[in-house]
Amino acid sequence: MKRFGFHESPVLASRPAFWRARLVVIVLMLGFTALGAKALNVQILSNEFLQRQGERRYERTLVLQASRGKILDRSGSVVLASSMPARAIWTIPEDFHKASEKQVAELARLLDTKPAELRRLTRDEDKNFVYLQRQVAMDKAKAIQQLKIPGVHQLAETRRFYPEGEVMAHIVGFTNIEDRGIEGIELAFNDLLSGQPGSRRVIKDRLGRVIEDVQAVVPPVDGQNLQLSIDAGIQFDTYTALNAAMKAHQARAAAAIVLDTRTGEILAMVNLPSYDPNNTSERTGQALRNRVVTDTFEPGSIMKPFTAALALDEGKITTQTQFDTGNGRYSYQGAVISDVSRNGVLDVGGIIQRSSNIGMTMISERLSSQAMWEKFSALGFGRVPQTHFPGMASGRLRPWQRWRPIERATMAYGYGLSVSLLQVAHAYTVFARNGDMVSLSLLRREGQPTSVQVYTPQVARLMRGMLEAAAGPDGAKRARVQGYRVAGKSGTARKIVDGQYSKTKYRGSFVGLAPVSDPRIVVAVSIDEPSTGGYYGGRVAAPVFSDIVSSTLRRLGVRPDAPLDSLVAVAEQGKRTQ
């Protein structure tokens, strides 16, 4: 066998091609150069850009909620609405799925829901944020925190609380889950109550924890407190009296309002049925209706004083003018107008006291449609009241050019037009004052109110005397108040059902003022569809008026103005009706 020496080995003797070695070196150098260039670009040239991109993925603007202002009654000592701390419970679905069945069941119990519902909310693991429940009370939130459930976190927020519940519900209203007013005062003055939220720009990690601030904090500006004209004590008394009457007469609904005739402030406004604004399940349906301002109805006889006052003001009649109402039936313009009883010859005071439709028809014959329309418009009928409260109804008052003579007659005694209880109470301030109608307010007033002259002072005083007789022993005697002289008018109107006047459904009303010697308040009461104990306004609404006037005047510290014999008479009447 032929042997080769070491230096003669063909493998060792062969040399690799030089170009291959250079290629390898070049490739390695290019690789290191590329890595160096990339590092230079990332670390130096694009550092700010990439940092901004990263921050965008984890940077958040936190809204710093302003504290919503309180709503107070006129005294400033009774809180009607305030904000309380609460927590929003949220989770990261991917982490929440690590929770045990026992933890999920306990969480569902605290949130008043079912475990299956929590599983449904968190089934999408791609989400990084899911609300489980908002506005959770602090005691429940603390209990949830102690469970230490994986992926469950909390955010600070507030919830609105209404201490007076259903007594103040229709006035105060309520807010939604985002703390925005959607009913009542909460809606009407939402911007004032809300204030201005602040902001905080931060970087968070995936668990929602704040790592650092990236901008200066803009502090929130808290909302203002509101002091209403409502007197919490008068409101409660009104609610109590109205609720008792509604139950006694098994009525469909009821409403009442109390006005301060000197300032135009609304001291009380009650609607039944009501609801608890703290309970979201009750905030639906007919219970939300503020019937004092939204419901309109044909007023019936409570309109008669306005027509009579117009005729007196224009000199078309005097207090001595006589009207023969006959036997209680009167043919007029192809229709028969009737009274409840035979009244014979009456003057204007007798027409008001006896509530004669025939007498009012005869008075309307001396008036023009235009004059009646202008006076009713001046009283606020057919126009939206200017009280800055949501849902105000304008009522219905057709243009006078389209009135037929029979319509002029029916409007004279309260049919053919529609009004709200607020409008009626407001209009009656002309009789409580010197013929001028004061502007209304739901906020406590500091200065003097504005007013509009509607009747002369002489006519206002005359009508006040007639209304006192209408609420006296020979009128709506159930409206009388021990110790005080009162004046007012009852009204009983048939309701329209399917376009026709019902023979079984009525609305009984009473509107009046007290004390007559120096009127301080106007009270209007409406009982809708009473089904037991009568339906006439003098029977179902007048006693509520009496109760409200009695408690209100005593709360206001108004001195009695009735003579002693009147006190005895009212006391005896009270014993007979018990």
Coordinates of C-alpha atoms in Angstrom, one line a residue:
M1 CA 0.0 0.0 0.0
K2 CA 1.3 3.4 -1.0
R3 CA 1.8 5.7 2.0
F4 CA 1.6 9.5 1.9
G5 CA 3.5 11.8 4.1
F6 CA 1.7 14.4 6.2
H7 CA 2.5 17.2 3.8
E8 CA 1.5 15.0 1.0
S9 CA -2.2 14.5 2.2
P10 CA -4.6 15.5 -0.7
V11 CA -7.2 16.8 1.9
L12 CA -4.8 18.9 3.8
A13 CA -3.1 20.0 0.7
S14 CA -6.3 21.4 -0.8
R15 CA -7.2 25.1 -0.1
P16 CA -10.7 26.5 0.2
A17 CA -11.6 29.2 -2.3
F18 CA -10.8 32.6 -1.0
W19 CA -14.0 34.2 -2.2
R20 CA -16.1 32.0 0.1
A21 CA -14.2 33.1 3.2
R22 CA -14.7 36.7 2.2
L23 CA -18.4 36.1 1.6
V24 CA -18.8 34.7 5.1
V25 CA -17.0 37.6 6.6
I26 CA -19.0 40.1 4.6
V27 CA -22.3 38.5 5.6
L28 CA -21.4 38.6 9.3
M29 CA -20.3 42.2 9.1
L30 CA -23.5 43.1 7.3
G31 CA -25.5 41.4 10.0
F32 CA -23.7 43.2 12.8
T33 CA -24.1 46.4 10.9
A34 CA -27.8 45.9 10.6
L35 CA -28.2 45.1 14.2
G36 CA -26.2 48.2 15.1
A37 CA -28.3 50.3 12.8
K38 CA -31.5 49.0 14.3
A39 CA -30.3 49.5 17.8
L40 CA -29.3 53.1 16.9
N41 CA -32.7 53.7 15.4
V42 CA -34.6 52.3 18.3
Q43 CA -32.5 53.6 21.1
I44 CA -31.6 57.1 19.7
L45 CA -33.2 58.1 16.5
S46 CA -36.8 56.8 17.1
N47 CA -36.8 56.7 20.8
E48 CA -39.4 59.5 21.3
F49 CA -41.7 58.2 18.6
L50 CA -41.7 54.6 20.0
Q51 CA -42.1 55.9 23.5
R52 CA -45.2 57.8 22.5
Q53 CA -46.6 54.8 20.7
G54 CA -46.1 52.7 23.8
E55 CA -47.7 55.3 26.0
R56 CA -50.7 55.5 23.7
R57 CA -51.4 51.9 24.5
Y58 CA -51.3 52.4 28.2
E59 CA -51.9 56.1 28.6
R60 CA -55.4 57.1 29.8
T61 CA -57.3 60.3 30.6
L62 CA -59.1 59.9 33.9
V63 CA -62.1 62.0 34.4
L64 CA -62.2 63.5 37.9
Q65 CA -65.9 63.8 38.6
A66 CA -67.1 67.0 40.2
S67 CA -69.3 66.5 43.3
R68 CA -72.9 67.1 42.4
G69 CA -74.5 69.9 44.4
K70 CA -77.1 69.2 47.0
I71 CA -80.8 70.1 46.7
L72 CA -82.2 71.7 49.9
D73 CA -85.6 72.9 51.0
R74 CA -86.3 76.6 51.7
S75 CA -84.9 76.4 55.2
G76 CA -81.6 75.1 54.0
S77 CA -81.6 72.5 56.8
V78 CA -83.5 69.7 55.0
V79 CA -81.5 67.8 52.4
L80 CA -83.7 66.7 49.5
A81 CA -80.9 65.2 47.3
S82 CA -77.3 64.5 47.9
S83 CA -74.4 62.4 46.4
M84 CA -73.0 59.5 48.3
P85 CA -69.7 57.6 47.6
A86 CA -70.2 54.3 45.7
R87 CA -68.2 51.9 43.7
A88 CA -68.3 50.5 40.2
I89 CA -67.4 46.8 40.1
W90 CA -65.5 45.7 36.9
T91 CA -63.4 42.8 35.8
I92 CA -60.9 41.4 33.3
P93 CA -62.7 38.3 31.9
E94 CA -59.6 36.3 31.4
D95 CA -58.6 36.6 35.0
F96 CA -62.2 36.3 36.3
H97 CA -62.4 32.8 34.9
K98 CA -59.8 31.7 37.5
A99 CA -62.3 32.5 40.3
S100 CA -63.9 29.5 42.1
E101 CA -67.6 28.7 41.9
K102 CA -67.9 29.6 45.6
Q103 CA -66.4 33.1 44.9
V104 CA -68.7 33.7 41.9
A105 CA -71.7 32.6 43.9
E106 CA -70.9 34.9 46.7
L107 CA -70.2 37.8 44.3
A108 CA -73.6 37.2 42.6
R109 CA -75.3 37.3 46.0
L110 CA -73.7 40.6 46.9
L111 CA -74.6 42.1 43.5
D112 CA -78.2 40.7 43.7
T113 CA -77.8 38.7 40.5
K114 CA -77.2 35.2 39.4
P115 CA -73.8 33.4 38.8
A116 CA -74.9 32.6 35.3
E117 CA -75.4 36.3 34.5
L118 CA -71.8 37.0 35.7
R119 CA -70.5 34.2 33.5
R120 CA -72.4 35.6 30.6
L121 CA -71.0 39.1 31.0
T122 CA -67.4 37.7 31.2
R123 CA -67.5 35.0 28.5
D124 CA -65.5 37.1 26.0
E125 CA -61.9 36.7 27.2
D126 CA -60.6 39.1 24.6
K127 CA -62.0 42.1 26.5
N128 CA -59.9 43.9 29.0
F129 CA -62.7 45.7 30.8
V130 CA -66.3 44.7 31.7
Y131 CA -68.6 46.4 34.1
L132 CA -70.4 43.9 36.5
Q133 CA -72.4 46.6 38.3
R134 CA -72.4 50.4 38.8
Q135 CA -73.2 52.5 41.8
V136 CA -72.7 49.7 44.4
A137 CA -73.1 50.7 48.0
M138 CA -69.9 51.1 50.0
D139 CA -70.8 48.2 52.4
K140 CA -71.3 45.8 49.6
A141 CA -68.2 47.0 47.8
K142 CA -66.1 46.4 50.9
A143 CA -67.5 42.9 51.2
I144 CA -66.7 42.2 47.5
Q145 CA -63.1 43.5 48.0
Q146 CA -62.6 41.1 50.9
L147 CA -63.5 38.1 48.7
K148 CA -60.3 38.8 46.7
I149 CA -61.7 37.4 43.5
P150 CA -59.2 37.2 40.6
G151 CA -59.7 39.9 38.0
V152 CA -62.4 41.8 40.0
H153 CA -61.6 45.5 40.6
Q154 CA -63.4 48.7 41.7
L155 CA -63.7 52.3 40.6
A156 CA -64.8 55.2 42.8
E157 CA -68.0 56.9 41.8
T158 CA -71.1 58.4 43.4
R159 CA -74.8 57.6 43.7
R160 CA -77.7 60.1 44.3
F161 CA -79.7 59.7 47.5
Y162 CA -83.1 61.2 48.1
P163 CA -83.9 61.2 51.9
E164 CA -87.6 62.4 51.5
G165 CA -88.4 59.5 49.1
E166 CA -91.8 59.6 47.4
V167 CA -92.9 62.8 49.3
M168 CA -90.6 64.9 47.1
A169 CA -90.2 62.6 44.1
H170 CA -92.0 64.7 41.5
I171 CA -90.2 67.9 42.5
V172 CA -86.7 66.7 42.9
G173 CA -86.7 64.0 40.2
F174 CA -83.7 61.8 39.8
T175 CA -80.4 61.2 37.9
N176 CA -79.3 58.4 35.6
I177 CA -76.4 56.1 36.2
E178 CA -74.0 58.7 34.6
D179 CA -75.2 61.2 37.3
R180 CA -77.1 63.4 34.8
G181 CA -80.5 64.7 35.8
I182 CA -83.4 63.2 33.8
E183 CA -86.5 64.3 35.8
G184 CA -87.6 67.2 37.9
I185 CA -85.2 69.8 39.4
E186 CA -82.3 67.4 38.7
L187 CA -83.0 67.8 35.0
A188 CA -84.1 71.5 35.1
F189 CA -80.9 72.6 36.8
N190 CA -78.5 69.8 35.7
D191 CA -75.7 72.1 34.5
L192 CA -75.7 74.1 37.7
L193 CA -75.8 71.0 39.9
S194 CA -73.2 69.1 37.9
G195 CA -70.3 71.6 38.0
Q196 CA -67.3 71.0 35.7
P197 CA -65.3 67.7 35.8
G198 CA -61.5 67.7 36.0
S199 CA -59.0 65.4 34.3
R200 CA -55.8 63.5 35.0
R201 CA -53.6 62.1 32.3
V202 CA -51.9 58.8 33.5
I203 CA -50.2 55.6 32.4
K204 CA -51.8 52.4 33.5
D205 CA -50.7 48.8 33.5
R206 CA -53.0 46.0 32.2
L207 CA -54.6 45.7 35.6
G208 CA -55.7 49.3 35.6
R209 CA -53.2 50.4 38.1
V210 CA -51.8 53.9 37.7
I211 CA -48.1 53.9 37.2
E212 CA -47.4 57.6 36.7
D213 CA -48.9 61.0 35.8
V214 CA -47.9 62.4 32.4
Q215 CA -49.7 65.8 32.7
A216 CA -50.7 68.3 35.3
V217 CA -54.0 67.4 37.0
V218 CA -56.9 69.7 36.1
P219 CA -59.0 69.9 39.3
P220 CA -62.8 69.5 39.1
V221 CA -65.2 72.4 40.0
D222 CA -68.0 71.1 42.2
G223 CA -71.7 71.8 41.4
Q224 CA -73.7 74.4 43.3
N225 CA -76.2 73.7 46.0
L226 CA -79.8 74.6 45.2
Q227 CA -82.2 76.0 47.8
L228 CA -85.8 75.4 46.6
S229 CA -88.9 77.4 47.6
I230 CA -90.4 74.1 48.8
D231 CA -91.1 73.9 52.6
A232 CA -90.4 70.3 53.6
G233 CA -93.0 70.5 56.5
I234 CA -95.8 71.9 54.3
Q235 CA -94.9 69.4 51.6
F236 CA -95.3 66.5 54.1
D237 CA -98.6 67.8 55.4
T238 CA -99.9 68.2 51.9
Y239 CA -98.8 64.7 50.9
T240 CA -100.5 63.3 54.1
A241 CA -103.8 65.0 53.5
L242 CA -103.9 64.2 49.8
N243 CA -102.9 60.5 50.4
A244 CA -105.7 60.1 53.0
A245 CA -108.3 61.6 50.6
M246 CA -107.2 59.4 47.7
K247 CA -107.5 56.3 49.8
A248 CA -110.9 57.4 51.3
H249 CA -112.4 58.1 47.8
Q250 CA -110.5 55.3 46.0
A251 CA -109.5 57.8 43.4
R252 CA -107.4 57.1 40.3
A253 CA -105.0 60.0 41.1
A254 CA -104.7 63.2 43.0
A255 CA -102.7 66.4 43.0
A256 CA -102.3 69.6 45.1
I257 CA -100.2 72.7 45.1
V258 CA -99.5 75.5 47.7
L259 CA -98.4 79.0 46.6
D260 CA -97.1 81.9 48.6
T261 CA -99.1 84.8 47.3
R262 CA -96.6 87.4 48.5
T263 CA -93.5 86.0 46.9
G264 CA -94.9 83.7 44.2
E265 CA -92.9 80.8 45.7
I266 CA -94.2 77.2 45.4
L267 CA -94.3 75.9 49.0
A268 CA -95.6 72.5 48.1
M269 CA -96.4 70.4 45.1
V270 CA -97.7 66.8 45.5
N271 CA -98.8 64.2 43.0
L272 CA -100.3 60.8 43.7
P273 CA -99.5 58.0 42.9
S274 CA -95.9 58.7 43.6
Y275 CA -92.7 56.6 43.6
D276 CA -89.4 56.2 45.5
P277 CA -86.6 57.8 43.4
N278 CA -84.1 55.7 45.3
N279 CA -85.6 52.6 43.8
T280 CA -84.8 52.3 40.1
S281 CA -87.5 49.7 39.6
E282 CA -90.2 52.2 40.6
R283 CA -89.1 54.9 38.2
T284 CA -91.4 53.9 35.3
G285 CA -94.9 54.4 34.0
Q286 CA -97.7 56.6 35.2
A287 CA -96.1 57.2 38.6
L288 CA -93.5 59.5 37.0
R289 CA -96.2 62.0 35.9
N290 CA -96.1 65.3 37.7
R291 CA -99.8 65.9 37.3
V292 CA -99.8 69.4 38.7
V293 CA -97.9 70.6 35.7
T294 CA -98.3 68.1 32.9
D295 CA -102.0 67.0 33.2
T296 CA -104.6 69.3 31.7
F297 CA -108.3 69.1 32.3
E298 CA -111.5 71.1 31.8
P299 CA -111.7 73.1 35.0
G300 CA -115.5 73.4 35.3
S301 CA -116.8 75.9 37.9
I302 CA -113.4 77.1 39.2
M303 CA -113.3 79.2 36.0
K304 CA -116.5 81.1 36.9
P305 CA -114.8 83.8 39.1
F306 CA -112.6 84.9 36.2
T307 CA -115.5 85.4 33.8
A308 CA -117.5 87.3 36.5
A309 CA -114.5 89.4 37.4
L310 CA -114.1 90.4 33.7
A311 CA -117.7 91.4 33.4
L312 CA -117.3 93.6 36.6
D313 CA -114.0 95.0 35.4
E314 CA -115.5 96.1 32.0
G315 CA -118.6 97.5 33.6
K316 CA -120.9 95.1 31.8
I317 CA -122.5 94.2 35.1
T318 CA -122.5 95.4 38.7
T319 CA -123.0 93.6 42.0
Q320 CA -126.6 94.6 41.9
T321 CA -127.4 93.2 38.4
Q322 CA -130.0 90.5 38.6
F323 CA -130.2 87.4 36.5
D324 CA -133.3 85.1 36.3
T325 CA -132.0 81.6 36.1
G326 CA -135.5 80.2 36.2
N327 CA -136.2 76.6 37.2
G328 CA -132.7 75.3 36.5
R329 CA -133.0 74.6 32.7
Y330 CA -132.2 77.2 30.0
S331 CA -132.4 76.8 26.3
Y332 CA -129.5 78.6 24.6
Q333 CA -128.2 78.3 21.0
G334 CA -129.9 75.0 20.4
A335 CA -128.6 73.4 23.6
V336 CA -130.0 73.0 27.1
I337 CA -127.9 74.4 29.9
S338 CA -128.8 73.2 33.4
D339 CA -128.0 73.9 37.0
V340 CA -127.9 71.4 39.8
S341 CA -130.9 73.0 41.5
R342 CA -133.5 75.8 40.9
N343 CA -131.9 79.1 41.9
G344 CA -134.4 81.7 40.6
V345 CA -133.1 85.3 40.5
L346 CA -129.5 85.7 41.4
D347 CA -126.9 88.6 41.4
V348 CA -123.3 87.9 40.5
G349 CA -122.4 87.0 44.0
G350 CA -125.3 84.5 44.1
I351 CA -124.2 83.0 40.8
I352 CA -120.7 82.3 42.2
Q353 CA -122.0 81.0 45.5
R354 CA -124.7 78.8 43.9
S355 CA -122.3 77.9 41.0
S356 CA -125.0 78.6 38.4
N357 CA -124.1 77.6 34.8
I358 CA -127.2 79.5 33.6
G359 CA -126.2 82.6 35.4
M360 CA -122.7 82.4 33.8
T361 CA -124.2 81.9 30.4
M362 CA -126.2 85.1 30.8
I363 CA -123.1 87.0 31.9
S364 CA -121.2 85.7 28.9
E365 CA -123.9 87.1 26.6
R366 CA -122.7 90.6 27.7
L367 CA -119.1 89.8 26.9
S368 CA -117.3 89.5 23.6
S369 CA -115.3 86.4 22.7
Q370 CA -112.2 88.5 22.1
A371 CA -112.4 90.1 25.6
M372 CA -112.8 86.7 27.2
W373 CA -109.9 85.2 25.2
E374 CA -107.6 88.2 26.0
K375 CA -108.4 88.0 29.7
F376 CA -107.9 84.2 29.9
S377 CA -104.6 84.6 28.0
A378 CA -103.5 87.3 30.5
L379 CA -104.2 84.8 33.3
G380 CA -101.8 82.3 31.7
F381 CA -104.3 79.9 30.2
G382 CA -103.2 78.5 26.8
R383 CA -99.5 79.4 27.6
V384 CA -96.6 77.5 29.1
P385 CA -96.0 78.7 32.7
Q386 CA -92.6 80.3 33.1
T387 CA -91.2 78.4 36.0
H388 CA -88.1 76.7 34.4
F389 CA -89.5 73.2 35.3
P390 CA -89.6 70.4 32.7
G391 CA -92.8 69.1 31.2
M392 CA -95.0 72.2 31.7
A393 CA -98.2 71.9 29.8
S394 CA -99.8 75.0 28.0
G395 CA -103.3 73.7 28.1
R396 CA -105.8 74.5 25.4
L397 CA -107.4 77.8 24.6
R398 CA -108.7 78.1 21.0
P399 CA -108.5 81.4 19.1
W400 CA -111.5 83.6 19.8
Q401 CA -112.3 84.0 16.1
R402 CA -113.5 80.4 16.1
W403 CA -115.7 80.6 19.1
R404 CA -119.4 80.0 18.6
P405 CA -121.8 81.7 21.0
I406 CA -122.5 78.3 22.7
E407 CA -118.7 77.9 23.1
R408 CA -118.4 81.3 24.7
A409 CA -121.1 80.3 27.2
T410 CA -119.5 76.9 28.1
M411 CA -116.0 78.5 28.5
A412 CA -117.6 81.0 30.9
Y413 CA -118.3 78.2 33.3
G414 CA -115.2 76.1 32.5
Y415 CA -115.9 73.8 29.6
G416 CA -114.3 74.0 26.1
L417 CA -110.8 74.8 27.4
S418 CA -108.2 72.9 29.3
V419 CA -105.8 74.0 32.1
S420 CA -103.3 72.5 34.5
L421 CA -103.6 72.7 38.2
L422 CA -100.6 74.9 38.4
Q423 CA -102.2 77.4 35.9
V424 CA -105.4 77.5 38.0
A425 CA -103.5 78.1 41.3
H426 CA -101.4 80.7 39.6
A427 CA -104.4 82.6 38.2
Y428 CA -106.1 82.6 41.6
T429 CA -103.3 84.8 42.9
V430 CA -105.1 87.8 41.3
F431 CA -107.9 87.4 43.9
A432 CA -105.4 87.0 46.7
R433 CA -103.5 90.1 45.7
N434 CA -104.7 93.4 44.4
G435 CA -105.7 92.1 41.0
D436 CA -102.1 91.4 39.9
M437 CA -100.8 88.0 39.1
V438 CA -97.4 87.3 40.7
S439 CA -94.6 85.3 38.9
L440 CA -93.9 81.8 40.2
S441 CA -90.7 80.3 41.4
L442 CA -89.5 76.9 42.5
L443 CA -86.3 78.4 43.9
R444 CA -86.2 80.5 47.1
R445 CA -86.5 84.1 46.3
E446 CA -84.4 86.8 47.9
G447 CA -85.8 89.9 46.1
Q448 CA -89.3 91.1 45.2
P449 CA -91.2 89.1 42.6
T450 CA -92.6 90.6 39.4
S451 CA -96.3 90.7 38.7
V452 CA -98.8 91.6 36.0
Q453 CA -102.0 93.6 36.6
V454 CA -105.0 91.6 35.3
Y455 CA -108.0 93.1 37.2
T456 CA -108.4 96.3 39.1
P457 CA -107.9 96.2 42.9
Q458 CA -111.6 97.0 43.5
V459 CA -112.7 94.0 41.4
A460 CA -110.2 91.7 43.1
R461 CA -111.6 92.7 46.6
L462 CA -115.2 92.2 45.4
M463 CA -114.4 88.7 44.1
R464 CA -112.5 87.8 47.2
G465 CA -115.7 88.5 49.2
M466 CA -117.8 86.4 46.8
L467 CA -115.4 83.6 47.0
E468 CA -115.5 83.8 50.8
A469 CA -119.3 83.3 50.6
A470 CA -118.8 80.4 48.2
A471 CA -116.7 78.7 50.8
G472 CA -119.0 79.6 53.7
P473 CA -121.9 77.8 55.4
D474 CA -124.1 78.1 52.3
G475 CA -121.4 77.0 49.9
A476 CA -118.5 74.5 50.1
K477 CA -118.7 74.4 53.9
R478 CA -116.2 71.5 54.0
A479 CA -113.5 74.0 53.0
R480 CA -113.8 76.0 56.1
V481 CA -110.9 76.2 58.5
Q482 CA -111.1 76.7 62.3
G483 CA -109.7 80.1 63.2
Y484 CA -109.3 81.4 59.6
R485 CA -111.5 83.0 57.0
V486 CA -111.1 81.2 53.7
A487 CA -112.3 82.0 50.2
G488 CA -112.5 79.6 47.2
K489 CA -114.4 77.8 44.6
S490 CA -115.2 74.1 44.0
G491 CA -115.3 72.6 40.5
T492 CA -116.7 69.3 39.2
A493 CA -116.1 68.4 35.6
R494 CA -117.0 65.4 33.6
K495 CA -114.0 63.7 31.9
I496 CA -113.8 63.2 28.2
V497 CA -113.6 59.5 27.3
D498 CA -113.3 58.4 23.7
G499 CA -114.3 61.9 22.5
Q500 CA -117.4 62.1 24.7
Y501 CA -118.2 63.3 28.2
S502 CA -118.4 60.4 30.5
K503 CA -121.4 59.9 32.8
T504 CA -119.4 58.1 35.4
K505 CA -115.9 59.6 35.5
Y506 CA -115.4 63.0 37.1
R507 CA -112.6 65.3 38.4
G508 CA -113.4 67.1 41.6
S509 CA -111.4 70.3 42.4
F510 CA -111.2 73.1 44.9
V511 CA -109.1 76.3 44.6
G512 CA -109.0 78.9 47.3
L513 CA -107.0 81.4 49.4
A514 CA -106.5 82.2 53.0
P515 CA -106.7 84.1 55.3
V516 CA -109.2 86.5 53.6
S517 CA -108.2 89.5 55.7
D518 CA -104.7 89.3 54.4
P519 CA -104.2 86.4 51.9
R520 CA -101.0 84.6 52.4
I521 CA -101.5 81.3 50.4
V522 CA -103.4 79.9 47.5
V523 CA -104.1 76.2 47.6
A524 CA -105.4 74.1 44.7
V525 CA -106.5 70.5 45.0
S526 CA -107.7 68.0 42.4
I527 CA -109.1 64.5 42.9
D528 CA -109.2 62.5 39.7
E529 CA -112.0 59.9 39.3
P530 CA -113.1 59.4 42.9
S531 CA -115.2 56.2 43.1
T532 CA -116.6 56.3 46.6
G533 CA -117.9 59.0 48.9
G534 CA -119.1 61.3 46.1
Y535 CA -117.4 63.1 43.3
Y536 CA -118.3 66.8 43.7
G537 CA -115.4 69.1 44.3
G538 CA -117.0 70.5 47.4
R539 CA -117.2 67.0 48.9
V540 CA -113.9 65.3 47.8
A541 CA -111.5 68.2 47.3
A542 CA -112.7 70.9 49.7
P543 CA -111.8 68.9 52.9
V544 CA -108.3 68.4 51.6
F545 CA -108.1 72.1 51.0
S546 CA -109.2 72.7 54.6
D547 CA -106.5 70.4 56.0
I548 CA -103.7 71.8 53.9
V549 CA -104.7 75.5 54.7
S550 CA -104.9 74.7 58.4
S551 CA -101.5 73.1 58.7
T552 CA -99.8 75.6 56.3
L553 CA -101.0 78.7 58.0
R554 CA -100.0 77.4 61.4
R555 CA -96.5 76.4 60.1
L556 CA -96.2 79.9 58.7
G557 CA -97.2 81.5 62.0
V558 CA -100.2 83.3 60.5
R559 CA -102.5 84.7 63.1
P560 CA -106.2 83.6 63.1
D561 CA -108.5 86.1 61.6
A562 CA -111.9 84.5 62.0
P563 CA -114.4 85.9 64.6
L564 CA -115.2 83.8 67.7
D565 CA -118.6 82.7 66.5
S566 CA -117.1 81.4 63.3
L567 CA -114.6 79.3 65.4
V568 CA -117.5 77.7 67.2
A569 CA -119.4 77.1 64.0
V570 CA -116.5 75.4 62.3
A571 CA -115.8 73.3 65.4
E572 CA -119.5 72.1 65.5
Q573 CA -119.3 71.3 61.8
G574 CA -116.2 69.2 62.4
K575 CA -118.0 67.2 65.0
R576 CA -120.9 66.5 62.7
T577 CA -118.7 65.3 59.9
Q578 CA -116.6 63.0 62.0

